[in-house]
Coordinates of C-alpha atoms in Angstrom, one line a residue:
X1 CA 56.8 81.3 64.9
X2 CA 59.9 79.5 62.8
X3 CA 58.3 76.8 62.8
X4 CA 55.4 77.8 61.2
X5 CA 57.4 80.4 58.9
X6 CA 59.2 77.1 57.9
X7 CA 56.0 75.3 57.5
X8 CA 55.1 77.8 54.8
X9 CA 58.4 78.1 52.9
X10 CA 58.4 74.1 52.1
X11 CA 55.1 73.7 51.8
X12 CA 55.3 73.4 48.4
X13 CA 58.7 71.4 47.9
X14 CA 59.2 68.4 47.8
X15 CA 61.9 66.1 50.0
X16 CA 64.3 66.0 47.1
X17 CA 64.4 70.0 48.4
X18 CA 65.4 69.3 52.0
X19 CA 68.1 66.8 51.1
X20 CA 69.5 68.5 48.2
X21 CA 70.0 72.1 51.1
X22 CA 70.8 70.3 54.2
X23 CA 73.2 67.8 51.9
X24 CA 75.0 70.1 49.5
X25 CA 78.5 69.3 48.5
X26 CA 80.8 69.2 51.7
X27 CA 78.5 66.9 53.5
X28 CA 79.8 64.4 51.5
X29 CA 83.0 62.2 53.1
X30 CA 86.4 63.2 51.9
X31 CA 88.8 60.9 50.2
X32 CA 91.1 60.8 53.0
X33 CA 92.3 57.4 53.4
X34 CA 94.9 56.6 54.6
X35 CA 93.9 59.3 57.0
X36 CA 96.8 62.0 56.6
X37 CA 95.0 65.5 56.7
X38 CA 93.5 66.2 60.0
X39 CA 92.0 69.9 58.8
X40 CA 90.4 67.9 55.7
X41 CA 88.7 66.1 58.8
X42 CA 87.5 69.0 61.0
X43 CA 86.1 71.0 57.9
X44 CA 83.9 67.9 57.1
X45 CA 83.1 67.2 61.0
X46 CA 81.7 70.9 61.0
X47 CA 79.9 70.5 57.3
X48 CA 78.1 67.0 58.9
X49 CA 77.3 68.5 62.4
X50 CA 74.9 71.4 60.4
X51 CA 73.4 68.8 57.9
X52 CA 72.7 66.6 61.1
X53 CA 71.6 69.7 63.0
X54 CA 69.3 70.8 60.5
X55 CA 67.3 67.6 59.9
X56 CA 67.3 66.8 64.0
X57 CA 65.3 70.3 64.4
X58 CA 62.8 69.4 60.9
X59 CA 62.3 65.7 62.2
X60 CA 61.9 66.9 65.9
X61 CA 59.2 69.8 65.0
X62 CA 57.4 67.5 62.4
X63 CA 58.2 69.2 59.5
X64 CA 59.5 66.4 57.2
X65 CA 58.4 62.7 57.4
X66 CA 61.5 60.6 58.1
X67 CA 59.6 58.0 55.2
X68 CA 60.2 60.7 52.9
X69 CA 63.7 61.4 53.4
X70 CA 65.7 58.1 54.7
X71 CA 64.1 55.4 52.4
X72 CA 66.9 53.7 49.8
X73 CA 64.5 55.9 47.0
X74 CA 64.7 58.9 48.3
X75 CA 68.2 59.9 47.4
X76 CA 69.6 60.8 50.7
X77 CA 73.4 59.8 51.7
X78 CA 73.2 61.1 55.2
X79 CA 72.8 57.8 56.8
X80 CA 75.8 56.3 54.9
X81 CA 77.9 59.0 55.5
X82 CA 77.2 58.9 59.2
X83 CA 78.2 55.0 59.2
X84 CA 81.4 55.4 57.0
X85 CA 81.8 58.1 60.0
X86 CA 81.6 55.8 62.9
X87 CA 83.9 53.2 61.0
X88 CA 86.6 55.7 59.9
X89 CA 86.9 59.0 62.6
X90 CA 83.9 58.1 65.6
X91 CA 86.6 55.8 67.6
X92 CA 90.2 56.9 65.8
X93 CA 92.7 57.1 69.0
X94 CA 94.5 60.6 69.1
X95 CA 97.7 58.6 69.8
X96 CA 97.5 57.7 66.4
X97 CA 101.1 59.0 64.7
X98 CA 99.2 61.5 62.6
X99 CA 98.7 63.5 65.9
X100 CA 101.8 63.6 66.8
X101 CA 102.9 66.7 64.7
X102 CA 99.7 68.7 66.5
X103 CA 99.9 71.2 69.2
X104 CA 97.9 70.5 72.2
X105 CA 95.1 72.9 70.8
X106 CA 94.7 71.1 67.2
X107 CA 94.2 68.3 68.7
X108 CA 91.3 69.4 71.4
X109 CA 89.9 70.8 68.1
X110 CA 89.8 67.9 66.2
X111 CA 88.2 65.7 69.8
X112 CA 85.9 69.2 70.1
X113 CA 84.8 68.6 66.2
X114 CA 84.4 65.2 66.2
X115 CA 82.4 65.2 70.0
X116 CA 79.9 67.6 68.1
X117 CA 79.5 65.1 65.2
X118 CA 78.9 62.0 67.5
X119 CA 76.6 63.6 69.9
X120 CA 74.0 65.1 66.9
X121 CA 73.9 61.6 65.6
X122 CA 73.0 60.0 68.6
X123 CA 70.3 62.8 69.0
X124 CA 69.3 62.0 65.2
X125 CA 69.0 57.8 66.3
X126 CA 66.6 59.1 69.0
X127 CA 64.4 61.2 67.4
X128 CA 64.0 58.8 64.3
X129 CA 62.8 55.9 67.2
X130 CA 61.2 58.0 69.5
X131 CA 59.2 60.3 67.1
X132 CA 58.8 58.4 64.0
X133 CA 58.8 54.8 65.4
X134 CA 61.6 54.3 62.5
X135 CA 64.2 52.1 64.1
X136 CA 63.4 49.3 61.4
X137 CA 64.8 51.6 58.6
X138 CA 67.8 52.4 60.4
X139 CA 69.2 49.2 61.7
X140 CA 72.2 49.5 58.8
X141 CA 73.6 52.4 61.0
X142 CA 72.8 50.4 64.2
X143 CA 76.0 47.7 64.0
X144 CA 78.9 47.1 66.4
X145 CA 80.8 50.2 65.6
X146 CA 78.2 52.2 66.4
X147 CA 77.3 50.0 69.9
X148 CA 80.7 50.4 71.1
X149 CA 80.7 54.5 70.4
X150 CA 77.4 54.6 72.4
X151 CA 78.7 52.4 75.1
X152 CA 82.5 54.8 75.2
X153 CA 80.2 57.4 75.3
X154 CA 78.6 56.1 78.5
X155 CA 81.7 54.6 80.4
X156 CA 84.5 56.8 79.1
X157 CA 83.0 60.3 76.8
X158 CA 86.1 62.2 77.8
X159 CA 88.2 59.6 75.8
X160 CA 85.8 60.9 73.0
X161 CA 86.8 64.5 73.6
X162 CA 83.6 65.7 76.3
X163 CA 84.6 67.7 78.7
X164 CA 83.6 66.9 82.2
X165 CA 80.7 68.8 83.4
X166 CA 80.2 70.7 80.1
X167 CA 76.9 71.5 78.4
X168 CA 77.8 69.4 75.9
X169 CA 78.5 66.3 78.7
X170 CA 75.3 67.0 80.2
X171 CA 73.5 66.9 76.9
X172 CA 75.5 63.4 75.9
X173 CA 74.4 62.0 79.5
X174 CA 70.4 62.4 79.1
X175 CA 70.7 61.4 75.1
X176 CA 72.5 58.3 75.8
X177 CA 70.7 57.4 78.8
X178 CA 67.3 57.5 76.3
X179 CA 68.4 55.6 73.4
X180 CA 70.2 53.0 75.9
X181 CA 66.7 52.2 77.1
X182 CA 64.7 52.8 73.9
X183 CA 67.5 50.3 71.9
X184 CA 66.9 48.1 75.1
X185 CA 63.7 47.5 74.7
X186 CA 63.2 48.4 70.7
X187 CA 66.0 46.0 69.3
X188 CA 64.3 43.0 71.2
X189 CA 62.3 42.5 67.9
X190 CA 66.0 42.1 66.1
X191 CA 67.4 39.3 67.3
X192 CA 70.8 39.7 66.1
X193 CA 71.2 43.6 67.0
X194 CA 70.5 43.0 70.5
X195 CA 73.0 40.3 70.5
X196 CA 75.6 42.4 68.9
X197 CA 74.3 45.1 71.7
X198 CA 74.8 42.9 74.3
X199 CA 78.1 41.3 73.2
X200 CA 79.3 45.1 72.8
X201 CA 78.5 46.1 76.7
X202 CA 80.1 42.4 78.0
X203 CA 83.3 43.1 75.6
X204 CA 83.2 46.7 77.0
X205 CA 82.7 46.0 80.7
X206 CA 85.3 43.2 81.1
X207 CA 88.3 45.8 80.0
X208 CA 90.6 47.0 82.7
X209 CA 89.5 50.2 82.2
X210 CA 86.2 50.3 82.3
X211 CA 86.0 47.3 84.6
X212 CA 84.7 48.4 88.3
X213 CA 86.2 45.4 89.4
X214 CA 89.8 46.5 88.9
X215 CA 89.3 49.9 90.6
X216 CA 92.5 50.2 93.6
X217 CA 90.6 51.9 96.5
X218 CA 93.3 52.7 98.6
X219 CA 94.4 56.3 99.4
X220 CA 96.6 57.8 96.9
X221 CA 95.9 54.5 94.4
X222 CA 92.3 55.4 93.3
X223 CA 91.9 56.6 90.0
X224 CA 89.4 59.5 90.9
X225 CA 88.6 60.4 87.2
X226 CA 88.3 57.1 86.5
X227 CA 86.1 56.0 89.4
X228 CA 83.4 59.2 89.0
X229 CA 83.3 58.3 85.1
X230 CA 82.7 55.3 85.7
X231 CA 80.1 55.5 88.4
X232 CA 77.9 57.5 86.3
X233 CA 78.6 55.3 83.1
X234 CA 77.3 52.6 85.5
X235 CA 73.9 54.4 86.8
X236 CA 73.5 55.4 83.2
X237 CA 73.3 51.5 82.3
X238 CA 71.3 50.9 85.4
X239 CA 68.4 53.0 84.1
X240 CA 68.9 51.7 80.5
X241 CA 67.7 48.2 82.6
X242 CA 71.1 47.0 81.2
X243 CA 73.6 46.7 83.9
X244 CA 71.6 43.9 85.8
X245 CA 71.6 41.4 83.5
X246 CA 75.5 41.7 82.6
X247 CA 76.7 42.6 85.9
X248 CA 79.4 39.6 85.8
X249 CA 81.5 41.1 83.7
X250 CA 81.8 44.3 86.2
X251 CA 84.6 42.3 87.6
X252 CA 82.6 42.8 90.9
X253 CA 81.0 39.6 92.3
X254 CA 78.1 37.3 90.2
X255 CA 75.2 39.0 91.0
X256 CA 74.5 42.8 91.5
X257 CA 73.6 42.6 94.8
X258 CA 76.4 40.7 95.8
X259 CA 78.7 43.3 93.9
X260 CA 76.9 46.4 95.5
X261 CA 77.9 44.6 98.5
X262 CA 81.7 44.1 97.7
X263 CA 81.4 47.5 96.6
X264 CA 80.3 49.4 99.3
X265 CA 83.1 46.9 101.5
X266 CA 85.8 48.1 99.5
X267 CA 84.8 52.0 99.9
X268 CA 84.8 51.8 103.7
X269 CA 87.8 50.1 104.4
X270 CA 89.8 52.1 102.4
X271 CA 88.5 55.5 103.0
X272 CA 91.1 56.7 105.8
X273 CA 93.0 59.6 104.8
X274 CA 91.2 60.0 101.9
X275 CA 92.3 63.6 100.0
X276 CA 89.3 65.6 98.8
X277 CA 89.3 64.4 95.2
X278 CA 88.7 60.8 96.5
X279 CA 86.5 61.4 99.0
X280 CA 84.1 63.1 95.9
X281 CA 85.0 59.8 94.0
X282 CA 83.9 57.5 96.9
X283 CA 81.0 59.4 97.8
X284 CA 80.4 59.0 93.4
X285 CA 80.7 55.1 93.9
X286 CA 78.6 55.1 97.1
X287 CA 75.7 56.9 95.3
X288 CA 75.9 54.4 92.7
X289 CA 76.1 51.6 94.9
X290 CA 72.8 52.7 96.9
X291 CA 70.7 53.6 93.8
X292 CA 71.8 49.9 92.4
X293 CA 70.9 47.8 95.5
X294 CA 69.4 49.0 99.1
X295 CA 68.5 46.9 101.5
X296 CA 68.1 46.8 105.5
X297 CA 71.5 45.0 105.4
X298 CA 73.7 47.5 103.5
X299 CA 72.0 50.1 105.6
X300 CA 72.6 48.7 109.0
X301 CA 76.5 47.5 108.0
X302 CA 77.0 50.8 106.4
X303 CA 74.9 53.7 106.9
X304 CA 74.6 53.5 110.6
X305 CA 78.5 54.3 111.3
X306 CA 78.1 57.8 111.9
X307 CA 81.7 58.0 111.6
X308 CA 82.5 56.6 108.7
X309 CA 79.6 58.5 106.3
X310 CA 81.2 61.4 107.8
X311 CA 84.3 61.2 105.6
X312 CA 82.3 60.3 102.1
X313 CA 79.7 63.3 100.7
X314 CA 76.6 60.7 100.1
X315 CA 74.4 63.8 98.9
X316 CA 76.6 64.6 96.3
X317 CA 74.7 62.8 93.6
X318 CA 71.6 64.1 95.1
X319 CA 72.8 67.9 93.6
X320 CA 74.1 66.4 90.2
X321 CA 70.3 65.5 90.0
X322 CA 68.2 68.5 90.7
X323 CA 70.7 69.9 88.4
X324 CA 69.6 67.7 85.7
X325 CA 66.1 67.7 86.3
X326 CA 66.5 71.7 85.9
X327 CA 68.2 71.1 82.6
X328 CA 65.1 69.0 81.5

């Protein structure tokens, strides 16, 4: 197999082998500030996704020990280079006036580019804590930037260049939906990351944008792009055990329940005349709202009004599953 063809090759090497091929010279950052040469940017992006690539298939397989590699003595500048990443390029707006001299296309490439960089690291984070229990080494990389990327990624990833419904989305959904909940739990036994977590996701949820709360439910006033983003963002959180405990800041009541409730009010006294690209965003929302909260009440004020869940598609999350369970 390759792996074991692999095995053989470096049996003998030591890690000062792996760094030296996976970080040869173009891995390292650029000297590019003030940021002024966006195709400086994209050749690094690419140069950074195959070094990140390359050590997420060693780590995953078992070839290398993470200890060997991504200790201060080891001589590795991957992890630095990924932070000086997420504080320089990871959340840089394209409205920025650098873009402005860009076609349409340069710029998708740049978001494409970059999209590719942040979704390998995440999948990096995730296989150093959930393979080789090595989240104490890499708390340095773990900081606020790098909570607020995570949580954009969850709420918002087309601002980060992901196109809806992609492979690459799809991907992004199940790899931040894991290290959510592994960071969750894991960063409990560092107090001040879970605080900076935490007040990431409250800073995060109480913006207009990304604020359920401040959704306009009336036909021809819903945001449908905005509501289906944000209704998965939201189960995404759910499953992390996250949404719960921060659900104030949703802009939606004080409790969840209460909010599921307000929720689910909202979506059926707006939903006449609904077009067909708010119906699919209601139905979105009303998925959400029953997987967050059920109970005989919501069912019998709801559910039982044959001709209201006749206008809203309440299965269609029920397909976006099965097709994610097939991807797994």
């Amino acid at each position: 197999t390759a792996q074991q063809w692999v095995k053989q090759r470096i049996a003998s090497k030591p890690s000062q082998y792996i760094i030296k091929t996976f970080e040869s010279e173009g891995v390292k950052p650029p000297s590019i500030e003030p940021f002024t040469d966006v195709g400086l940017a994209n050749v690094w992006f690419t140069k950074l996704t195959a070094s990140v690539d390359c050590y997420v298939w060693f780590l995953s397989h078992g070839m290398i020990n993470a200890m060997d590699i991504f200790t201060k003595t080891s001589g590795s500048q991957l992890l630095p280079y990924l932070l000086y990443f997420n504080t320089h390029f990871a959340l840089l707006s394209t409205k920025q006036p650098i873009f402005s001299s860009l076609s349409p296309y340069e710029v998708e490439q740049y978001q494409k580019n970059r999209s590719s960089v942040i979704l390998r690291m995440f999948k990096l984070v995730l296989v150093l804590i959930e393979k080789h229990d090595f989240l104490q080494y890499i708390t340095k990389i773990i900081d606020g930037s790098f909570f607020k990327l995570l949580f954009k990624a969850v709420l918002c990833p087309a601002r980060l260049g992901f196109v809806q419904s992609s492979k690459e989305a799809k991907k992004l959904t199940m790899i931040t939906t894991k290290l959510c909940g592994l960071l969750n739990k894991q960063l409990k036994a560092h107090p001040r990351r879970i605080a900076a977590m935490q007040a990431v996701l409250q800073e995060l949820l109480s913006k207009p944008k990304l604020n359920l709360g401040s959704l306009d439910f009336r036909h021809n006033f819903l945001n449908t792009e905005r509501a289906s983003s944000l209704a998965a963002g939201y189960l995404q959180l759910h499953q992390a055990e996250l949404l719960k405990t921060h659900w104030q800041y949703t802009g939606l009541g004080r409790t969840l329940e209460e909010g599921v409730e307000i929720l689910m009010t909202h979506l059926f006294d707006n939903n006449d005349g609904y077009d067909p690209l708010e119906i699919v965003a209601a139905g979105n929302l009303l998925q959400l709202g029953f997987k967050l909260y059920s109970s005989d009440k919501l069912v019998s004020t709801f559910l039982l009004d044959e001709t209201v869940v006749a206008s809203i598609p309440i299965n269609e999350g029920q397909t976006q599953d099965k097709d994610e369970s097939e991807m797994d």
